[in-house]
């Protein structure tokens, strides 16, 4: 037993003299803003949009501005990206007649006001402006929007996928893995060299097992107390009009077993599996940004130990660790959504605080 005031060293995480973050146990944050500027410039600079179609010539000149924040957090090898960027591009266009004579040259800008990890599964808003708003200038502007928008969206998706894989932190993680695999076993000598191979093989098996787990599923469990009747909470969660009220989004909810529902403007869809009024809700849930074919299970129980005091327990299982775009924030976002967008909203809107 440790003496009072000293603590038990088995439970103390000390800083290593070499500053190493062993197994990425601690949070390691990498600033990715400058890296984001460089990557977006590489993806979007000198990019042709139209090269003579309809006698129009349009290209994106360069990335003029990238503002906001971008970072990657890594803990225990898990990558959690975060970014909110405002990007401005410059573009130029030229219209020619059938004989190749120039009719008008214009300059303009493209603004992508919000590229965010919260909307990683959605194409961002794109705004196109032009300095000459005459008839030909407007034609070039419309062409830039209709033909350039999908080009820009494709490049933004590349950036989003790169951030999901770790951005600049990915290279650092991979280099650390190489260094780790190349390190000799401390204290190993020629005599025990034969034991090194089994150790390396064992570590390799651990790494493979860890990778398989990363591609699997997880569960979350929440317990909350409300000042209301159990049947009131049950009815709120099963009534589309009340759902619209506290979530401030469109909802369509069947109250029948086997019936379907759609909430949060269609971002979440599913089916009722079991319903016991005031006691139990079991549903299948699927988020629109999940990989195809993946459906999770939600089980909500309502317990009223005393009048007008209800304990709600939410068990959400089979949640994929990554969405279809490789973002490893699905579990965290799902748990935050339950707390902040559903349970806490119900408590605040209907006055069910304890």
GROMACS .gro file of N, CA, C and O in nm, residues 35-108:
model
  296
   35UNK      N    1  -0.173   2.227  -4.348
   35UNK     CA    2  -0.178   2.108  -4.433
   35UNK      C    3  -0.304   2.111  -4.520
   35UNK      O    4  -0.300   2.074  -4.637
   36UNK      N    5  -0.415   2.158  -4.463
   36UNK     CA    6  -0.540   2.167  -4.539
   36UNK      C    7  -0.527   2.269  -4.653
   36UNK      O    8  -0.574   2.245  -4.764
   37UNK      N    9  -0.463   2.382  -4.624
   37UNK     CA   10  -0.440   2.482  -4.730
   37UNK      C   11  -0.361   2.421  -4.845
   37UNK      O   12  -0.394   2.439  -4.963
   38UNK      N   13  -0.256   2.349  -4.810
   38UNK     CA   14  -0.170   2.290  -4.913
   38UNK      C   15  -0.244   2.184  -4.995
   38UNK      O   16  -0.232   2.180  -5.118
   39UNK      N   17  -0.320   2.099  -4.927
   39UNK     CA   18  -0.391   1.993  -4.999
   39UNK      C   19  -0.500   2.051  -5.088
   39UNK      O   20  -0.514   2.011  -5.205
   40UNK      N   21  -0.579   2.145  -5.036
   40UNK     CA   22  -0.686   2.204  -5.117
   40UNK      C   23  -0.628   2.281  -5.235
   40UNK      O   24  -0.686   2.280  -5.345
   41UNK      N   25  -0.514   2.345  -5.216
   41UNK     CA   26  -0.449   2.415  -5.328
   41UNK      C   27  -0.403   2.315  -5.433
   41UNK      O   28  -0.419   2.337  -5.554
   42UNK      N   29  -0.348   2.203  -5.387
   42UNK     CA   30  -0.303   2.099  -5.480
   42UNK      C   31  -0.421   2.041  -5.558
   42UNK      O   32  -0.410   2.012  -5.678
   43UNK      N   33  -0.535   2.028  -5.492
   43UNK     CA   34  -0.653   1.969  -5.556
   43UNK      C   35  -0.724   2.064  -5.651
   43UNK      O   36  -0.780   2.021  -5.754
   44UNK      N   37  -0.721   2.195  -5.620
   44UNK     CA   38  -0.808   2.289  -5.691
   44UNK      C   39  -0.736   2.392  -5.779
   44UNK      O   40  -0.799   2.454  -5.865
   45UNK      N   41  -0.607   2.412  -5.760
   45UNK     CA   42  -0.537   2.511  -5.842
   45UNK      C   43  -0.527   2.467  -5.988
   45UNK      O   44  -0.507   2.349  -6.018
   46UNK      N   45  -0.544   2.565  -6.079
   46UNK     CA   46  -0.529   2.541  -6.225
   46UNK      C   47  -0.614   2.423  -6.272
   46UNK      O   48  -0.566   2.332  -6.340
   47UNK      N   49  -0.740   2.428  -6.235
   47UNK     CA   50  -0.831   2.318  -6.266
   47UNK      C   51  -0.927   2.359  -6.378
   47UNK      O   52  -1.002   2.454  -6.366
   48UNK      N   53  -0.922   2.287  -6.491
   48UNK     CA   54  -1.010   2.318  -6.604
   48UNK      C   55  -1.152   2.270  -6.577
   48UNK      O   56  -1.173   2.159  -6.531
   49UNK      N   57  -1.248   2.356  -6.607
   49UNK     CA   58  -1.388   2.322  -6.592
   49UNK      C   59  -1.453   2.302  -6.729
   49UNK      O   60  -1.521   2.203  -6.753
   50UNK      N   61  -1.432   2.393  -6.820
   50UNK     CA   62  -1.478   2.383  -6.959
   50UNK      C   63  -1.364   2.419  -7.052
   50UNK      O   64  -1.292   2.517  -7.029
   51UNK      N   65  -1.349   2.344  -7.159
   51UNK     CA   66  -1.240   2.369  -7.253
   51UNK      C   67  -1.294   2.376  -7.396
   51UNK      O   68  -1.255   2.300  -7.483
   52UNK      N   69  -1.391   2.466  -7.418
   52UNK     CA   70  -1.442   2.487  -7.553
   52UNK      C   71  -1.583   2.441  -7.576
   52UNK      O   72  -1.642   2.472  -7.681
   53UNK      N   73  -1.640   2.368  -7.480
   53UNK     CA   74  -1.779   2.324  -7.496
   53UNK      C   75  -1.870   2.447  -7.498
   53UNK      O   76  -1.868   2.529  -7.408
   54UNK      N   77  -1.949   2.456  -7.606
   54UNK     CA   78  -2.036   2.572  -7.621
   54UNK      C   79  -1.959   2.702  -7.641
   54UNK      O   80  -2.009   2.810  -7.608
   55UNK      N   81  -1.835   2.689  -7.688
   55UNK     CA   82  -1.745   2.805  -7.708
   55UNK      C   83  -1.715   2.877  -7.577
   55UNK      O   84  -1.690   2.998  -7.576
   56UNK      N   85  -1.719   2.802  -7.468
   56UNK     CA   86  -1.687   2.858  -7.337
   56UNK      C   87  -1.561   2.793  -7.281
   56UNK      O   88  -1.540   2.672  -7.294
   57UNK      N   89  -1.477   2.878  -7.220
   57UNK     CA   90  -1.352   2.831  -7.161
   57UNK      C   91  -1.347   2.880  -7.016
   57UNK      O   92  -1.346   3.001  -6.990
   58UNK      N   93  -1.348   2.785  -6.922
   58UNK     CA   94  -1.352   2.821  -6.780
   58UNK      C   95  -1.252   2.737  -6.703
   58UNK      O   96  -1.239   2.616  -6.727
   59UNK      N   97  -1.182   2.802  -6.612
   59UNK     CA   98  -1.092   2.728  -6.525
   59UNK      C   99  -1.084   2.795  -6.388
   59UNK      O  100  -1.106   2.916  -6.375
   60UNK      N  101  -1.055   2.713  -6.288
   60UNK     CA  102  -1.030   2.765  -6.154
   60UNK      C  103  -0.883   2.803  -6.147
   60UNK      O  104  -0.796   2.720  -6.177
   61UNK      N  105  -0.855   2.926  -6.109
   61UNK     CA  106  -0.716   2.972  -6.104
   61UNK      C  107  -0.643   2.914  -5.984
   61UNK      O  108  -0.546   2.839  -6.000
   62UNK      N  109  -0.690   2.952  -5.865
   62UNK     CA  110  -0.621   2.906  -5.745
   62UNK      C  111  -0.707   2.925  -5.621
   62UNK      O  112  -0.809   2.993  -5.624
   63UNK      N  113  -0.662   2.863  -5.514
   63UNK     CA  114  -0.725   2.882  -5.383
   63UNK      C  115  -0.674   3.014  -5.326
   63UNK      O  116  -0.554   3.031  -5.304
   64UNK      N  117  -0.764   3.108  -5.305
   64UNK     CA  118  -0.727   3.239  -5.255
   64UNK      C  119  -0.726   3.244  -5.102
   64UNK      O  120  -0.647   3.318  -5.043
   65UNK      N  121  -0.813   3.167  -5.039
   65UNK     CA  122  -0.825   3.177  -4.893
   65UNK      C  123  -0.876   3.046  -4.834
   65UNK      O  124  -0.968   2.985  -4.887
   66UNK      N  125  -0.815   3.006  -4.724
   66UNK     CA  126  -0.864   2.895  -4.644
   66UNK      C  127  -0.859   2.941  -4.498
   66UNK      O  128  -0.750   2.957  -4.442
   67UNK      N  129  -0.974   2.965  -4.439
   67UNK     CA  130  -0.980   3.015  -4.302
   67UNK      C  131  -1.063   2.921  -4.216
   67UNK      O  132  -1.151   2.851  -4.266
   68UNK      N  133  -1.035   2.924  -4.085
   68UNK     CA  134  -1.110   2.841  -3.992
   68UNK      C  135  -1.016   2.758  -3.908
   68UNK      O  136  -0.907   2.804  -3.870
   69UNK      N  137  -1.056   2.636  -3.882
   69UNK     CA  138  -0.972   2.546  -3.803
   69UNK      C  139  -0.980   2.405  -3.859
   69UNK      O  140  -1.081   2.365  -3.918
   70UNK      N  141  -0.871   2.332  -3.842
   70UNK     CA  142  -0.865   2.192  -3.884
   70UNK      C  143  -0.764   2.121  -3.796
   70UNK      O  144  -0.653   2.170  -3.775
   71UNK      N  145  -0.803   2.008  -3.742
   71UNK     CA  146  -0.714   1.934  -3.653
   71UNK      C  147  -0.752   1.787  -3.656
   71UNK      O  148  -0.862   1.749  -3.701
   72UNK      N  149  -0.662   1.704  -3.608
   72UNK     CA  150  -0.688   1.561  -3.595
   72UNK      C  151  -0.646   1.520  -3.455
   72UNK      O  152  -0.533   1.547  -3.413
   73UNK      N  153  -0.737   1.459  -3.382
   73UNK     CA  154  -0.706   1.401  -3.251
   73UNK      C  155  -0.683   1.252  -3.267
   73UNK      O  156  -0.756   1.184  -3.339
   74UNK      N  157  -0.580   1.202  -3.200
   74UNK     CA  158  -0.551   1.059  -3.203
   74UNK      C  159  -0.536   1.010  -3.060
   74UNK      O  160  -0.462   1.068  -2.981
   75UNK      N  161  -0.610   0.905  -3.027
   75UNK     CA  162  -0.597   0.843  -2.895
   75UNK      C  163  -0.607   0.692  -2.911
   75UNK      O  164  -0.703   0.643  -2.969
   76UNK      N  165  -0.507   0.623  -2.862
   76UNK     CA  166  -0.503   0.476  -2.872
   76UNK      C  167  -0.519   0.433  -3.017
   76UNK      O  168  -0.584   0.335  -3.048
   77UNK      N  169  -0.460   0.509  -3.107
   77UNK     CA  170  -0.463   0.475  -3.249
   77UNK      C  171  -0.591   0.511  -3.320
   77UNK      O  172  -0.605   0.488  -3.439
   78UNK      N  173  -0.688   0.569  -3.248
   78UNK     CA  174  -0.815   0.606  -3.310
   78UNK      C  175  -0.809   0.749  -3.361
   78UNK      O  176  -0.769   0.840  -3.288
   79UNK      N  177  -0.850   0.770  -3.485
   79UNK     CA  178  -0.841   0.900  -3.550
   79UNK      C  179  -0.975   0.972  -3.541
   79UNK      O  180  -1.079   0.919  -3.580
   80UNK      N  181  -0.973   1.094  -3.486
   80UNK     CA  182  -1.094   1.175  -3.475
   80UNK      C  183  -1.066   1.312  -3.536
   80UNK      O  184  -1.004   1.398  -3.474
   81UNK      N  185  -1.110   1.334  -3.662
   81UNK     CA  186  -1.084   1.463  -3.726
   81UNK      C  187  -1.186   1.569  -3.686
   81UNK      O  188  -1.299   1.538  -3.650
   82UNK      N  189  -1.145   1.693  -3.693
   82UNK     CA  190  -1.235   1.806  -3.670
   82UNK      C  191  -1.195   1.922  -3.758
   82UNK      O  192  -1.075   1.955  -3.767
   83UNK      N  193  -1.291   1.982  -3.826
   83UNK     CA  194  -1.257   2.096  -3.912
   83UNK      C  195  -1.382   2.176  -3.944
   83UNK      O  196  -1.492   2.123  -3.954
   84UNK      N  197  -1.363   2.307  -3.955
   84UNK     CA  198  -1.465   2.401  -4.000
   84UNK      C  199  -1.392   2.505  -4.084
   84UNK      O  200  -1.319   2.588  -4.030
   85UNK      N  201  -1.409   2.497  -4.215
   85UNK     CA  202  -1.331   2.580  -4.305
   85UNK      C  203  -1.420   2.666  -4.395
   85UNK      O  204  -1.529   2.625  -4.434
   86UNK      N  205  -1.368   2.784  -4.426
   86UNK     CA  206  -1.426   2.870  -4.529
   86UNK      C  207  -1.321   2.883  -4.638
   86UNK      O  208  -1.207   2.924  -4.612
   87UNK      N  209  -1.358   2.844  -4.759
   87UNK     CA  210  -1.263   2.841  -4.870
   87UNK      C  211  -1.311   2.932  -4.983
   87UNK      O  212  -1.429   2.930  -5.019
   88UNK      N  213  -1.219   3.011  -5.037
   88UNK     CA  214  -1.251   3.099  -5.150
   88UNK      C  215  -1.154   3.069  -5.264
   88UNK      O  216  -1.032   3.063  -5.244
   89UNK      N  217  -1.210   3.050  -5.384
   89UNK     CA  218  -1.131   3.024  -5.505
   89UNK      C  219  -1.152   3.138  -5.604
   89UNK      O  220  -1.256   3.203  -5.604
   90UNK      N  221  -1.053   3.158  -5.690
   90UNK     CA  222  -1.071   3.253  -5.801
   90UNK      C  223  -1.085   3.173  -5.929
   90UNK      O  224  -1.025   3.067  -5.945
   91UNK      N  225  -1.169   3.223  -6.021
   91UNK     CA  226  -1.186   3.156  -6.149
   91UNK      C  227  -1.192   3.258  -6.260
   91UNK      O  228  -1.217   3.377  -6.237
   92UNK      N  229  -1.169   3.214  -6.381
   92UNK     CA  230  -1.178   3.303  -6.497
   92UNK      C  231  -1.247   3.229  -6.611
   92UNK      O  232  -1.239   3.106  -6.621
   93UNK      N  233  -1.318   3.305  -6.692
   93UNK     CA  234  -1.389   3.246  -6.804
   93UNK      C  235  -1.379   3.333  -6.928
   93UNK      O  236  -1.358   3.454  -6.919
   94UNK      N  237  -1.395   3.269  -7.041
   94UNK     CA  238  -1.392   3.341  -7.168
   94UNK      C  239  -1.496   3.280  -7.262
   94UNK      O  240  -1.508   3.157  -7.271
   95UNK      N  241  -1.571   3.367  -7.330
   95UNK     CA  242  -1.667   3.323  -7.431
   95UNK      C  243  -1.614   3.365  -7.568
   95UNK      O  244  -1.566   3.478  -7.586
   96UNK      N  245  -1.622   3.274  -7.664
   96UNK     CA  246  -1.577   3.303  -7.800
   96UNK      C  247  -1.691   3.279  -7.898
   96UNK      O  248  -1.787   3.206  -7.870
   97UNK      N  249  -1.677   3.343  -8.017
   97UNK     CA  250  -1.777   3.318  -8.121
   97UNK      C  251  -1.738   3.194  -8.200
   97UNK      O  252  -1.637   3.128  -8.171
   98UNK      N  253  -1.817   3.162  -8.301
   98UNK     CA  254  -1.795   3.039  -8.378
   98UNK      C  255  -1.662   3.039  -8.453
   98UNK      O  256  -1.611   2.935  -8.491
   99UNK      N  257  -1.605   3.158  -8.475
   99UNK     CA  258  -1.479   3.169  -8.547
   99UNK      C  259  -1.360   3.176  -8.451
   99UNK      O  260  -1.246   3.192  -8.493
  100UNK      N  261  -1.387   3.166  -8.324
  100UNK     CA  262  -1.278   3.166  -8.227
  100UNK      C  263  -1.239   3.301  -8.175
  100UNK      O  264  -1.139   3.314  -8.102
  101UNK      N  265  -1.316   3.405  -8.213
  101UNK     CA  266  -1.285   3.538  -8.162
  101UNK      C  267  -1.342   3.556  -8.022
  101UNK      O  268  -1.453   3.512  -7.992
  102UNK      N  269  -1.265   3.623  -7.937
  102UNK     CA  270  -1.306   3.643  -7.798
  102UNK      C  271  -1.420   3.744  -7.790
  102UNK      O  272  -1.412   3.854  -7.846
  103UNK      N  273  -1.524   3.706  -7.720
  103UNK     CA  274  -1.638   3.795  -7.699
  103UNK      C  275  -1.628   3.866  -7.563
  103UNK      O  276  -1.661   3.984  -7.552
  104UNK      N  277  -1.583   3.790  -7.462
  104UNK     CA  278  -1.572   3.849  -7.329
  104UNK      C  279  -1.487   3.759  -7.239
  104UNK      O  280  -1.496   3.638  -7.246
  105UNK      N  281  -1.405   3.825  -7.159
  105UNK     CA  282  -1.329   3.756  -7.056
  105UNK      C  283  -1.375   3.808  -6.920
  105UNK      O  284  -1.392   3.928  -6.903
  106UNK      N  285  -1.396   3.716  -6.826
  106UNK     CA  286  -1.444   3.758  -6.694
  106UNK      C  287  -1.362   3.691  -6.584
  106UNK      O  288  -1.298   3.588  -6.605
  107UNK      N  289  -1.365   3.755  -6.469
  107UNK     CA  290  -1.306   3.697  -6.348
  107UNK      C  291  -1.416   3.684  -6.244
  107UNK      O  292  -1.513   3.762  -6.242
  108UNK      N  293  -1.402   3.587  -6.157
  108UNK     CA  294  -1.502   3.568  -6.053
  108UNK      C  295  -1.445   3.490  -5.936
  108UNK      O  296  -1.323   3.462  -5.931
   0.00000   0.00000   0.00000
